[in-house]
Coordinates of C-alpha atoms in Angstrom, one line a residue:
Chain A
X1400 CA 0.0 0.0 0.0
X1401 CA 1.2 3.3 -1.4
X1402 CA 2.2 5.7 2.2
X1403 CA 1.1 9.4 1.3
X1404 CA 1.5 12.2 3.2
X1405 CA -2.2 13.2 3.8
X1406 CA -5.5 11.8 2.9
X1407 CA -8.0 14.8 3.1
X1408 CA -11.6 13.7 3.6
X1409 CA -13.8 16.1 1.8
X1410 CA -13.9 17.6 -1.1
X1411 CA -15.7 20.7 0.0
X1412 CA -14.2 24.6 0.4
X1413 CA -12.1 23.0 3.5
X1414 CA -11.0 20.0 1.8
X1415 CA -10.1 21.6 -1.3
X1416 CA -8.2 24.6 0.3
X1417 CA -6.1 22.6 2.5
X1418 CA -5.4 20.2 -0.4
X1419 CA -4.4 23.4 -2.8
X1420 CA -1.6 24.4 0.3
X1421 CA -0.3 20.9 0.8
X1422 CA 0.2 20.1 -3.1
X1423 CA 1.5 23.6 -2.9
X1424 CA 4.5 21.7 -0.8
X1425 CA 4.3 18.9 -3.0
X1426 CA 3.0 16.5 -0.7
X1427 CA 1.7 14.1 -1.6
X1428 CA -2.3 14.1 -1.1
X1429 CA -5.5 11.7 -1.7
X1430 CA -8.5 13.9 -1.5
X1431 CA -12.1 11.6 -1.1
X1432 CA -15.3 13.2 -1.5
X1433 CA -18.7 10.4 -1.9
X1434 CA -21.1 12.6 -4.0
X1435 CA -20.3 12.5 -7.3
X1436 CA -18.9 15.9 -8.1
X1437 CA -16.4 18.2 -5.9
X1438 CA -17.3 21.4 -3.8
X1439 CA -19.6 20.1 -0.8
X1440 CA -22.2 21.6 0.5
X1441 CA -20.8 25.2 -1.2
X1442 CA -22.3 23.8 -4.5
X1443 CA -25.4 24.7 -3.6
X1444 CA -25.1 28.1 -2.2
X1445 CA -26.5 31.3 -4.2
X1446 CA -27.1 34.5 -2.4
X1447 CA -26.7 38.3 -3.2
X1448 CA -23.8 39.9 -0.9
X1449 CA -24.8 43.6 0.8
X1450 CA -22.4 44.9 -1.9
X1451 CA -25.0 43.7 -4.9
X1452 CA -22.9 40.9 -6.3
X1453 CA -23.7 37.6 -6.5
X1454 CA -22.2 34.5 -4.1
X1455 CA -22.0 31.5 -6.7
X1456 CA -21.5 28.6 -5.1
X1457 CA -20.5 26.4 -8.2
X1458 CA -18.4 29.1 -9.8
X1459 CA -16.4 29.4 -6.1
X1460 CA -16.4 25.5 -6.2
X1461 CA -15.1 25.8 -9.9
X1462 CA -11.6 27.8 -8.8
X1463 CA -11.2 25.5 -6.1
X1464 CA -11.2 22.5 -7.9
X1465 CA -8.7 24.3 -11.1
X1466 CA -6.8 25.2 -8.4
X1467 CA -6.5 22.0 -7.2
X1468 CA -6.4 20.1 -10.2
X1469 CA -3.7 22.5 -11.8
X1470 CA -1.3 21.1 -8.7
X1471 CA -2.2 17.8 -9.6
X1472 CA -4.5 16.9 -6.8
X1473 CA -5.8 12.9 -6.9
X1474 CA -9.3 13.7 -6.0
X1475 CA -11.5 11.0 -5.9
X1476 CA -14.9 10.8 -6.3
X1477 CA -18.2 9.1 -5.6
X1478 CA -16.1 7.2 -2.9
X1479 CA -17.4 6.8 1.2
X1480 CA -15.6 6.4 3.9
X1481 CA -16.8 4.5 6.4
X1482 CA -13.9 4.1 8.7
X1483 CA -10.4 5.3 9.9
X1484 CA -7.8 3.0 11.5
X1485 CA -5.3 4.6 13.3
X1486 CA -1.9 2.8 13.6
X1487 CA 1.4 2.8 15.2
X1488 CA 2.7 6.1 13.0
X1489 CA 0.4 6.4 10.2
X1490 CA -3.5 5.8 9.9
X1491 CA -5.3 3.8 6.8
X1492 CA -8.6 5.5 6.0
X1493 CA -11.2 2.3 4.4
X1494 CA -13.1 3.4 1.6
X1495 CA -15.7 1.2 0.1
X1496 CA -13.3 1.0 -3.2
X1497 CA -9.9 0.4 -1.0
X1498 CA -7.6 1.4 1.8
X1499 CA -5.8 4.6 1.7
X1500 CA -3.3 4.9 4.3
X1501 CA -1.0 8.1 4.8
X1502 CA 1.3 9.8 8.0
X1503 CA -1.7 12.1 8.6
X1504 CA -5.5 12.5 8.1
X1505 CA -7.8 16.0 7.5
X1506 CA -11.3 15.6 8.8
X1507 CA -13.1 17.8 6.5
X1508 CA -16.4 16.2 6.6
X1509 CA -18.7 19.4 6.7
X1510 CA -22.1 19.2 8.3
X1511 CA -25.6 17.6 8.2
X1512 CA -29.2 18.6 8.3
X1513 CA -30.7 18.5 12.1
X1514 CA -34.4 16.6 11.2
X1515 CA -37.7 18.6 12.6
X1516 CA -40.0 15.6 12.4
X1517 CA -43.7 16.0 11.9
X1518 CA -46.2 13.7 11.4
X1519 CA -46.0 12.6 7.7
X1520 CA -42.4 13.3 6.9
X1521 CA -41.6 10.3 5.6
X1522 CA -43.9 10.9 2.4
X1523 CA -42.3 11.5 -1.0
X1524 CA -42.5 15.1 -1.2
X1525 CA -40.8 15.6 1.5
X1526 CA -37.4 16.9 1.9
X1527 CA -34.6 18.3 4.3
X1528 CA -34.1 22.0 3.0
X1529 CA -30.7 21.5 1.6
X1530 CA -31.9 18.7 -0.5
X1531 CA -34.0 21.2 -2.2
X1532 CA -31.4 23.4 -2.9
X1533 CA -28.8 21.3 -4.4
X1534 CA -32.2 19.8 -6.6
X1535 CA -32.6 23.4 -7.7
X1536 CA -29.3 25.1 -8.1
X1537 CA -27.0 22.1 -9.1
X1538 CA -28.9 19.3 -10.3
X1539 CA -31.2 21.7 -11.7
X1540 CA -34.6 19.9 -10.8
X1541 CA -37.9 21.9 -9.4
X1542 CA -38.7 19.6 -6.9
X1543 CA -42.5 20.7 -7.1
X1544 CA -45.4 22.9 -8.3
X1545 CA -46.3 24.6 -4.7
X1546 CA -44.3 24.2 -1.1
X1547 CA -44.3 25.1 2.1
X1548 CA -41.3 25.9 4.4
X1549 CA -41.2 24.3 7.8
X1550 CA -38.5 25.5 10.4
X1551 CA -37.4 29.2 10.0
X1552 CA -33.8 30.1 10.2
X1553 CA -30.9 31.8 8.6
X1554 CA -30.4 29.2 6.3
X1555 CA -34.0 27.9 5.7
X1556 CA -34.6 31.9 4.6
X1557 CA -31.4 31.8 2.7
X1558 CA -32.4 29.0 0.4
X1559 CA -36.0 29.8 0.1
X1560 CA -34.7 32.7 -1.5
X1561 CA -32.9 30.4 -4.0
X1562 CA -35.8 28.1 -4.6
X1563 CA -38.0 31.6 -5.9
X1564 CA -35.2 32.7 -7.7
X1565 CA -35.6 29.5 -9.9
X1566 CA -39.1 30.0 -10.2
X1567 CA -40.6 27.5 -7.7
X1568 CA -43.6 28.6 -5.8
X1569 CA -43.4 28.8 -2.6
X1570 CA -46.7 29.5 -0.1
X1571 CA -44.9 30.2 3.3
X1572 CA -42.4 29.5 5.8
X1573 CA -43.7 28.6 9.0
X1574 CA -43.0 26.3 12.5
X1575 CA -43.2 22.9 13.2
X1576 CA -46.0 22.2 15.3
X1577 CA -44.6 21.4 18.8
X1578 CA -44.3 17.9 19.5
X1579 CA -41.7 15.4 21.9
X1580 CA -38.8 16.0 19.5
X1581 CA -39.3 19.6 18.1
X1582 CA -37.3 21.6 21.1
X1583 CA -37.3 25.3 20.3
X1584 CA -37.4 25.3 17.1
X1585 CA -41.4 25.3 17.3
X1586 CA -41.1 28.6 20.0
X1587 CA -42.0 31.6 18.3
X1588 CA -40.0 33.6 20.7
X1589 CA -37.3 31.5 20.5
X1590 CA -37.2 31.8 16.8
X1591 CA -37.5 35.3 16.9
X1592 CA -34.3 36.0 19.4
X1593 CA -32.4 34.3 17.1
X1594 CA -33.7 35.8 13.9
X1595 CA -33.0 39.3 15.5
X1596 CA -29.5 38.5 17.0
X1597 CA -28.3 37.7 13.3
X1598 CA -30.5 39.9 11.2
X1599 CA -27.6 43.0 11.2
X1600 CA -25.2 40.3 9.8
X1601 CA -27.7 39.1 7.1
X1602 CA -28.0 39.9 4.0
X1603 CA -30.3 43.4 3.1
X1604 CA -33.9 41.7 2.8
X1605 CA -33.1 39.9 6.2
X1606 CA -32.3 43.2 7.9
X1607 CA -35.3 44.5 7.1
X1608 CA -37.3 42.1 9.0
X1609 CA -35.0 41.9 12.1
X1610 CA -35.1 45.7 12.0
X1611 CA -38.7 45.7 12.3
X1612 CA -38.4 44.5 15.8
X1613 CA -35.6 46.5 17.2
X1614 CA -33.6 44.8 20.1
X1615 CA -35.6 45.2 23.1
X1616 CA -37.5 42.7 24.6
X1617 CA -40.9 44.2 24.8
X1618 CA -41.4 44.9 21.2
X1619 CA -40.5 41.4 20.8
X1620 CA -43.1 40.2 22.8
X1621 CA -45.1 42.7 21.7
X1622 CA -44.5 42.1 17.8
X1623 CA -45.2 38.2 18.5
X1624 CA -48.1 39.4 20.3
X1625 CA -50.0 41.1 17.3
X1626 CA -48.1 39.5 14.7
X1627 CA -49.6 40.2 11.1
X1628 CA -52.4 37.6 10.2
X1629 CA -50.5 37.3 6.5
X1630 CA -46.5 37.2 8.2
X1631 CA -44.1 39.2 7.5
X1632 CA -43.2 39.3 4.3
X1633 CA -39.6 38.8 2.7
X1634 CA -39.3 38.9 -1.0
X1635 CA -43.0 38.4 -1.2
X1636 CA -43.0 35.7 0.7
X1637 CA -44.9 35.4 4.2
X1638 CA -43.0 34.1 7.2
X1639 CA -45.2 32.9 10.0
X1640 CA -43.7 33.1 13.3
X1641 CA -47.1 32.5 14.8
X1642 CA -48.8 29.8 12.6
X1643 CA -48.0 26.0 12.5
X1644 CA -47.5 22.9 10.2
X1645 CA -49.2 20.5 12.3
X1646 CA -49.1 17.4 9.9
X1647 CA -48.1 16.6 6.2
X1648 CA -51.0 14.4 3.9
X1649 CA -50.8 12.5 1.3
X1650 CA -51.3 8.7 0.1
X1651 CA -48.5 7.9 -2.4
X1652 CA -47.0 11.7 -1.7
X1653 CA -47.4 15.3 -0.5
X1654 CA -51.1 16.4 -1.4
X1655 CA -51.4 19.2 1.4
X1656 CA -50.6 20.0 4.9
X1657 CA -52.1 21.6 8.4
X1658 CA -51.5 24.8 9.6
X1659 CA -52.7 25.8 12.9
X1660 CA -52.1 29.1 15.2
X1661 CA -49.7 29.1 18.0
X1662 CA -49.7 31.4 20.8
X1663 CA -46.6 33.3 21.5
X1664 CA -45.1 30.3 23.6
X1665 CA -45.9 27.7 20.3
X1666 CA -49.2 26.1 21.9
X1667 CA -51.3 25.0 19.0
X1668 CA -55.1 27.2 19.1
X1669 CA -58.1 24.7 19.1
X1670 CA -59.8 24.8 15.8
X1671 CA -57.7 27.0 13.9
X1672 CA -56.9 23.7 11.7
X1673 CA -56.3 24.3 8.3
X1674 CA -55.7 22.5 4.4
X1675 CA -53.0 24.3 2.2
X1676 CA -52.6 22.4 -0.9
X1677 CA -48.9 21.7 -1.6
X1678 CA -47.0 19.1 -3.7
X1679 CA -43.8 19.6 -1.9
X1680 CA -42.9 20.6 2.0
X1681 CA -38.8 21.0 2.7
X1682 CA -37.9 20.9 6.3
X1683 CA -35.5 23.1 8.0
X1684 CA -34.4 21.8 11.2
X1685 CA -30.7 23.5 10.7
X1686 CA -26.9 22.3 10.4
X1687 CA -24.7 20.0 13.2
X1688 CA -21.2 18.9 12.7
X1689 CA -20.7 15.9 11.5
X1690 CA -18.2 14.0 13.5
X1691 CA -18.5 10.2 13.2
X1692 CA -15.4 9.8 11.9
X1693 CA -13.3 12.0 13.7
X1694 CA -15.1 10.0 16.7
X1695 CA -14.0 6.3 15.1
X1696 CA -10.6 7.6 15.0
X1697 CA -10.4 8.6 19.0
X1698 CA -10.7 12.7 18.6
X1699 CA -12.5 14.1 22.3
X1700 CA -15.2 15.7 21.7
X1701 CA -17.2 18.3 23.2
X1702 CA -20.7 19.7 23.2
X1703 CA -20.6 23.2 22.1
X1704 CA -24.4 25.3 21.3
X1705 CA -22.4 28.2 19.4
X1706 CA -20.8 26.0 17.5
X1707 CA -24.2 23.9 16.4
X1708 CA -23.3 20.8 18.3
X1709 CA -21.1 18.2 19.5
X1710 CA -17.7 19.2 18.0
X1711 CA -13.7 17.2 18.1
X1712 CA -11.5 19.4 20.4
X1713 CA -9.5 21.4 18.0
X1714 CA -7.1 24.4 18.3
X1715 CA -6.5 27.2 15.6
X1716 CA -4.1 25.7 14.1
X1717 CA -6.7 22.7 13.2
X1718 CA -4.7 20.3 15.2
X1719 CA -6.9 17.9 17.4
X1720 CA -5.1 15.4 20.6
X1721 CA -4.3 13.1 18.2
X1722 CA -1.3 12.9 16.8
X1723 CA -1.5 13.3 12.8
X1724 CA -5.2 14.2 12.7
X1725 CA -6.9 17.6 11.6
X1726 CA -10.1 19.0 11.4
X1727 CA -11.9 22.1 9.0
X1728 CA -14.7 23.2 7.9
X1729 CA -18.0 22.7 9.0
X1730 CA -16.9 19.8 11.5
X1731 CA -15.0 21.9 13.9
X1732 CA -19.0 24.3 14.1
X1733 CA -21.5 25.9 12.0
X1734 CA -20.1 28.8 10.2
X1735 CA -20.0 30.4 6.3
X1736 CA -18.3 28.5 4.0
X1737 CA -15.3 31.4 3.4
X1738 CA -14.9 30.7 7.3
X1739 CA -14.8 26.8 6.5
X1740 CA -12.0 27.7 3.0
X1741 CA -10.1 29.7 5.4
X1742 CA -9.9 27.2 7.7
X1743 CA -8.9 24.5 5.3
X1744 CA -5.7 26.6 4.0
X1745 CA -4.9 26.7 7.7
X1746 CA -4.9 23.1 8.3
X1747 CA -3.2 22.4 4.9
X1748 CA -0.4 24.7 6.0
X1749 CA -0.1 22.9 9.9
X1750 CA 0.2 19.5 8.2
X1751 CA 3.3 21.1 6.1
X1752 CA 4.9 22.3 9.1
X1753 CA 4.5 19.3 10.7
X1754 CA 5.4 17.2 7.7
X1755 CA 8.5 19.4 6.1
X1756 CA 9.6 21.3 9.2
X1757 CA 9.7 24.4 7.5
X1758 CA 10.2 27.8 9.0
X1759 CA 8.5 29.7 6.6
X1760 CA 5.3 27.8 6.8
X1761 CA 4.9 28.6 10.6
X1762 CA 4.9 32.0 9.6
X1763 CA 2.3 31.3 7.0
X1764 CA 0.3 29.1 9.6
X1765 CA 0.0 32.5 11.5
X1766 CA -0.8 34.4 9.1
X1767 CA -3.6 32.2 7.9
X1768 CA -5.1 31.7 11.3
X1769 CA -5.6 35.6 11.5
X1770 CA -7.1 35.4 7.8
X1771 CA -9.9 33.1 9.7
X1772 CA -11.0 35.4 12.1
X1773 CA -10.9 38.0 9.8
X1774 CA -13.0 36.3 7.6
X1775 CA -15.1 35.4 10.5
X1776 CA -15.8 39.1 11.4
X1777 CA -16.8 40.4 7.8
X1778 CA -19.3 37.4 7.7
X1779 CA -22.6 38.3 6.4
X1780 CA -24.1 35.6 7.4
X1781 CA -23.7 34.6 11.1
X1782 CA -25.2 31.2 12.2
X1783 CA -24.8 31.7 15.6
X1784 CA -24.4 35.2 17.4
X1785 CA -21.9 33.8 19.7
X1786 CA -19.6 32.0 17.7
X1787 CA -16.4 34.1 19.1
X1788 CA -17.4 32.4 22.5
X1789 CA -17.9 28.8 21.1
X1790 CA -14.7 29.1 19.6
X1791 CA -12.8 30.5 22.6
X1792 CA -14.2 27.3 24.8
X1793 CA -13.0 24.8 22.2
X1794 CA -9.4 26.3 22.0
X1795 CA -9.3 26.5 26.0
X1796 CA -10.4 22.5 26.0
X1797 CA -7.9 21.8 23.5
X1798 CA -5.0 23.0 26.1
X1799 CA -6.5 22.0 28.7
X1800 CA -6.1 18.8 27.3
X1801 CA -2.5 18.6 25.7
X1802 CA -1.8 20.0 29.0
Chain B
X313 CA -44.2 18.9 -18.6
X314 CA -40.5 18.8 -17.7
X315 CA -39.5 19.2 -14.5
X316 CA -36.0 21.0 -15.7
X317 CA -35.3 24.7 -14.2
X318 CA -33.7 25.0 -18.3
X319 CA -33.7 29.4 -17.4
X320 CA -32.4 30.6 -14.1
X321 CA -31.6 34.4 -13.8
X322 CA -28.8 34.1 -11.9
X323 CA -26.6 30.8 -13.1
X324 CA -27.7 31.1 -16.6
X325 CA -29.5 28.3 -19.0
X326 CA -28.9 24.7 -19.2
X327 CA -27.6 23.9 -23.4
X328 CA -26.9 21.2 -25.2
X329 CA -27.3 18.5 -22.3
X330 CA -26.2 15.0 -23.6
X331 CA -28.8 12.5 -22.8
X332 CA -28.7 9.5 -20.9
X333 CA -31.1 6.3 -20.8
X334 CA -32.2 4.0 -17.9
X335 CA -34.5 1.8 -16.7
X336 CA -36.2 1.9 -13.1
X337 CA -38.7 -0.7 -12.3
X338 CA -38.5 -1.6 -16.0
X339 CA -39.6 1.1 -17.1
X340 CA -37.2 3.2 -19.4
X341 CA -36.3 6.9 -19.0
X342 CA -34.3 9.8 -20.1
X343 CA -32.2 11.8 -18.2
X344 CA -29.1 14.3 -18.4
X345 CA -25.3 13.1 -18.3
X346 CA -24.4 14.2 -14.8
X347 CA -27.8 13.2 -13.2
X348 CA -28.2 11.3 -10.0
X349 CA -30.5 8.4 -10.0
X350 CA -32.3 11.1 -7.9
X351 CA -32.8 14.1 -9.7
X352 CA -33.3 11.9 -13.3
X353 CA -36.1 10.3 -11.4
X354 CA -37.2 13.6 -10.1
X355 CA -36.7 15.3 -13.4
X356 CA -39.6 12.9 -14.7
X357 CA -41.7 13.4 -11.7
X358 CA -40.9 10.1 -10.6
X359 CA -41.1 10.7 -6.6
X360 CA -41.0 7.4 -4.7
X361 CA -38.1 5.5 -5.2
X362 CA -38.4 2.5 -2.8
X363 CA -41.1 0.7 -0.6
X364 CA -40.3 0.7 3.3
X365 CA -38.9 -3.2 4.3
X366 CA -41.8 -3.5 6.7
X367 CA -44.9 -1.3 6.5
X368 CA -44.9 -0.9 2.3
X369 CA -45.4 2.5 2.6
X370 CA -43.8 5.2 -0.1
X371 CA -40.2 6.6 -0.1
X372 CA -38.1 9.1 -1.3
X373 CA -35.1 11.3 -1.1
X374 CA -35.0 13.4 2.4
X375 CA -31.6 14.9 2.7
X376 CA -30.4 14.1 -1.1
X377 CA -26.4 14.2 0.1
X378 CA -26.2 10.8 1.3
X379 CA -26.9 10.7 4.8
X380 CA -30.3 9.5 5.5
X381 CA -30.1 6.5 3.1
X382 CA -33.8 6.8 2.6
X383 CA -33.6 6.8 -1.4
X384 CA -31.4 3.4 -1.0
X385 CA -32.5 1.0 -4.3
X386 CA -30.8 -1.5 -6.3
X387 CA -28.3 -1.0 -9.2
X388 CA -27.3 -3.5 -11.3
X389 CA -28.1 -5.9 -9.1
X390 CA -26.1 -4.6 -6.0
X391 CA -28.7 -3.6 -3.2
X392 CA -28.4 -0.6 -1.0
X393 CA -27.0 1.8 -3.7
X394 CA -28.0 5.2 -2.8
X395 CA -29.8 7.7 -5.2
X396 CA -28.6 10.8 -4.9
X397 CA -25.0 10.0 -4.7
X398 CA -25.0 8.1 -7.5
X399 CA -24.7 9.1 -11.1
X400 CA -26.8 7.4 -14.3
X401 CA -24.9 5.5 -16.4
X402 CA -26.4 4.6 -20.0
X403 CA -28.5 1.2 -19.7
X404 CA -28.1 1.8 -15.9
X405 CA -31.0 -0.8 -14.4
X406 CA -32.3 0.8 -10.8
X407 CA -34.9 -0.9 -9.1
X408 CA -37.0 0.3 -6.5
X409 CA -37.0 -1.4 -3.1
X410 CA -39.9 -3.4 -2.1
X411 CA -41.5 -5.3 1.6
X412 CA -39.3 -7.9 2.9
X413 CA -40.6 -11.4 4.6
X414 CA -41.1 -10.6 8.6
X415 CA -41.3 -14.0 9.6
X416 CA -41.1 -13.5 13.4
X417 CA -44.1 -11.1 13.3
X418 CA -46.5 -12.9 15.7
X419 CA -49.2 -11.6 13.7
X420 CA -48.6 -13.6 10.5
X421 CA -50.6 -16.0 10.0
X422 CA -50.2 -19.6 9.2
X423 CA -46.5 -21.1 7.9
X424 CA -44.1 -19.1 7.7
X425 CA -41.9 -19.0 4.4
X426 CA -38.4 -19.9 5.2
X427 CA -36.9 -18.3 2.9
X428 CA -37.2 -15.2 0.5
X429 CA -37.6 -17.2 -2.6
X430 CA -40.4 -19.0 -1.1
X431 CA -41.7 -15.6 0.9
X432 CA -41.4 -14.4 -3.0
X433 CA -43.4 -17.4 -4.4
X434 CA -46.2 -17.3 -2.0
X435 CA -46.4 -13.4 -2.5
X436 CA -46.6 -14.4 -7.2
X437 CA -49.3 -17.2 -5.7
X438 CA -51.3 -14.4 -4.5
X439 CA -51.8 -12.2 -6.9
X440 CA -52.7 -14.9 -9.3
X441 CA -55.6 -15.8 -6.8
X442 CA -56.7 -12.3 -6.7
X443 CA -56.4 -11.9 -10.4

């Protein structure tokens, strides 16, 4: 079996960036990826910037991977990895194709979709949010005539947007009804808090409906209160805040769903049931890390709410406890995918330093770390308001631990 | 009625697509080079891709990256092949997933097949009767 220097799992703006600095070095570097085409979740992503231009997911995907490619990158797709061994100095990563084994091993598996369950989500129809939008913007399917949004959050605004821009009709966005496994996201004040600690990051539209609430709690409650009958509406579209999905219908798929009125606090109102006729419902329940195989491999890990769940102890340089293994990207928290590239060329740049023992790179290791926060400040859009916070308690475990 | 967003203001038209043929369930359809089994499917408002192993009921994709293996079907002939990861090949043969025997369910009734060949014939023996 072939030794390599670093096999990077994830072919997504982490993944790719760190792969671009270590070919840089001429390492040598086995990037795996299992859907079929490189980029990750940043495929997907379309939004308009405060500045008026456009954020193109596949065309930022596309300079990544010439990049890459141009430094002769092995990249291999529409290959899973289901597990990595880690042996006495080097680790073999098992693919369902073959073994890959190399000195060290980048954990850039991004994130997944958090489910919000309702009664009939198993009907074909419907779909996690982010499965509508890589239908939409890169496989170029509508995935229906007439949907409904249920969960409302940064992202789950953020890709409804995408799904009018490609002419599919959308009713609303509104709750899940609350149920044993919905937590907050069916709280209309919790919703709200969250909406209007991010809004001034977001992009213009999204301001505007933060703004409409100010910051202070009383207009809050107030605005949930007497919240408008139609929702607010963003880009024509009505968020509810105070109106339900209580249950998806259908036989052989989605024919409609029930909406009910909550109270401020999410209670369903008796009778207040009613049909909307949809052919498609996408379910926003929003992003967690996603850690199994940083987990398999024997990375600590620690639960972290800024950083949208159970994350591997990291510090800025990417390094985790374990000897030879890295993390980027969505994996070590929730954040915008320039955060998750800037991270990427960081841990791209440790694993030279600790591969070639080159002065120069340290220097560029620094520098690069500073690029992240930087790029973290200049977000515009902010999953979590305390992010800073979540990243500061990770760092402080990490030294804790090495201590 | 296609399903295809061909016009999208933002990244541009879809030209000149080559074409690629497969069959689900036997049936034969079109789809673009670059397609998942998914979003071919999709493309020609095919929703439900398998049959849940117990209960019969409809399914489809739900997260469409590969994580909630809830559009798993069979590709030439190797079972648990998920859909949205992977790409159509021409003369590609998907089928859909469909009940499996449940011999330990208590609530079957008299004896049991023993094995999925006979679970398979009894099920053929059936639907002649009813036909």
């Amino acid at each position: 079996m072939k030794m390599h220097d670093v096999v990077i799992i994830g072919a997504g703006p982490a993944g790719l960036s760190a792969a671009i600095q270590c070919r840089t070095y001429d390492l040598s570097v086995v990037v795996i990826d299992e859907f079929p085409k490189a980029g990750g979740r940043l495929l997907g992503q379309l939004h308009e910037e405060p500045n008026g231009e456009w954020w193109n997911g596949i065309k930022e995907s596309n300079l990544l991977i010439e990049e890459a490619e141009n430094l002769k990158t092995d990249i291999r797709l529409g290959v899973s990895v289901h597990h990595v061994e880690r042996l006495e100095n080097h680790y073999v990563v098992h693919t369902n194709t073959e073994h890959v084994a190399a000195k060290t091993v980048l954990i850039a598996t991004g994130a997944a979709e958090s489910a919000a369950p309702i009664p009939g989500w198993t009907l074909p129809g419907v779909m996690s949010i982010g499965a509508a939008q890589v239908m939409t913007n890169v496989h170029r399917v509508s995935v229906g005539e007439k949907g409904i949004v249920v969960g409302v959050n940064v992202l789950s605004a953020a890709i409804a947007r995408e799904l009018q821009l490609a002419g599919v009709d959308l009713h609303s966005m509104a709750l899940p009804a609350t149920n044993v496994v919905s937590e907050d996201q069916s709280n209309p004040r919790a919703v709200m808090e969250r909406l209007v600690r991010i809004a001034h990051l977001a992009p213009s539209k999204f301001i505007q409906f933060g703004s409409k609430f100010a910051t202070f709690e009383f207009v809050r409650n107030i605005a949930l209160n007497f919240y408008p009958k139609d929702g607010i509406k963003m880009w024509d579209m009505p968020i509810h805040l105070r109106k339900a999905i209580k249950e998806i219908n259908g036989t052989d798929r989605v024919e409609s769903v029930t909406m009910v009125d909550v109270t401020p606090d999410g209670d369903i109102i008796r009778n207040t049931e009613r049909t909307i006729e949809v052919d498609f419902v996408c379910i926003a329940g929003g992003l967690y890390p996603l850690g199994e195989l940083a987990a398999v491999v024997g990375c600590p890990f620690e639960y972290n709410e800024a950083l949208g769940g159970h994350v591997p102890i990291h510090n800025e340089a990417m390094e985790t406890p374990i000897d030879g293994v890295y993390v980027a990207g969505n994996i070590t928290g929730i954040e915008s995918a320039k955060v998750a590239r800037e991270q990427g060329k960081v841990a791209g740049l440790s694993i030279v330093k600790a591969l070639t023992d080159n002065a120069e790179v340290a220097e560029k290791v620094d520098a690069a770390i500073t690029n992240v926060q930087q790029t973290r400040d200049e977000a515009t859009i902010q999953f979590h308001p305390e992010i800073n916070e979540g990243r500061a308690t990770i760092s402080a475990s990490f030294e804790q631990l090495i201590k | 009625m296609t399903k295809r967003i061909i016009d999208h203001p933002v990244l541009g038209t879809i030209e000149n697509e080559r074409t690629v043929t497969f069959t689900f369930d036997g049936k034969t359809y079109e789809g673009y080079e670059r397609d998942t089994i998914a979003s071919a499917l999709l493309a020609n408002d095919v929703r439900t891709i398998r049959r849940h192993e117990a209960t019969g009921n409809p399914r489809s994709i739900y997260c469409n990256i590969g994580h909630c293996f809830e559009c798993r079907c069979t590709v030439n002939d190797v079972s648990n092949i998920r859909a949205c990861l992977t790409l159509i090949e021409e003369n590609m043969v998907v089928k859909s997933g469909d009940v499996q025997p449940d011999p330990l369910n208590p609530n079957n009734e008299g004896p049991l097949p023993r094995t999925y060949e006979e679970y398979a014939e009894r099920k053929a023996g059936d639907t002649d009767e009813n036909a």
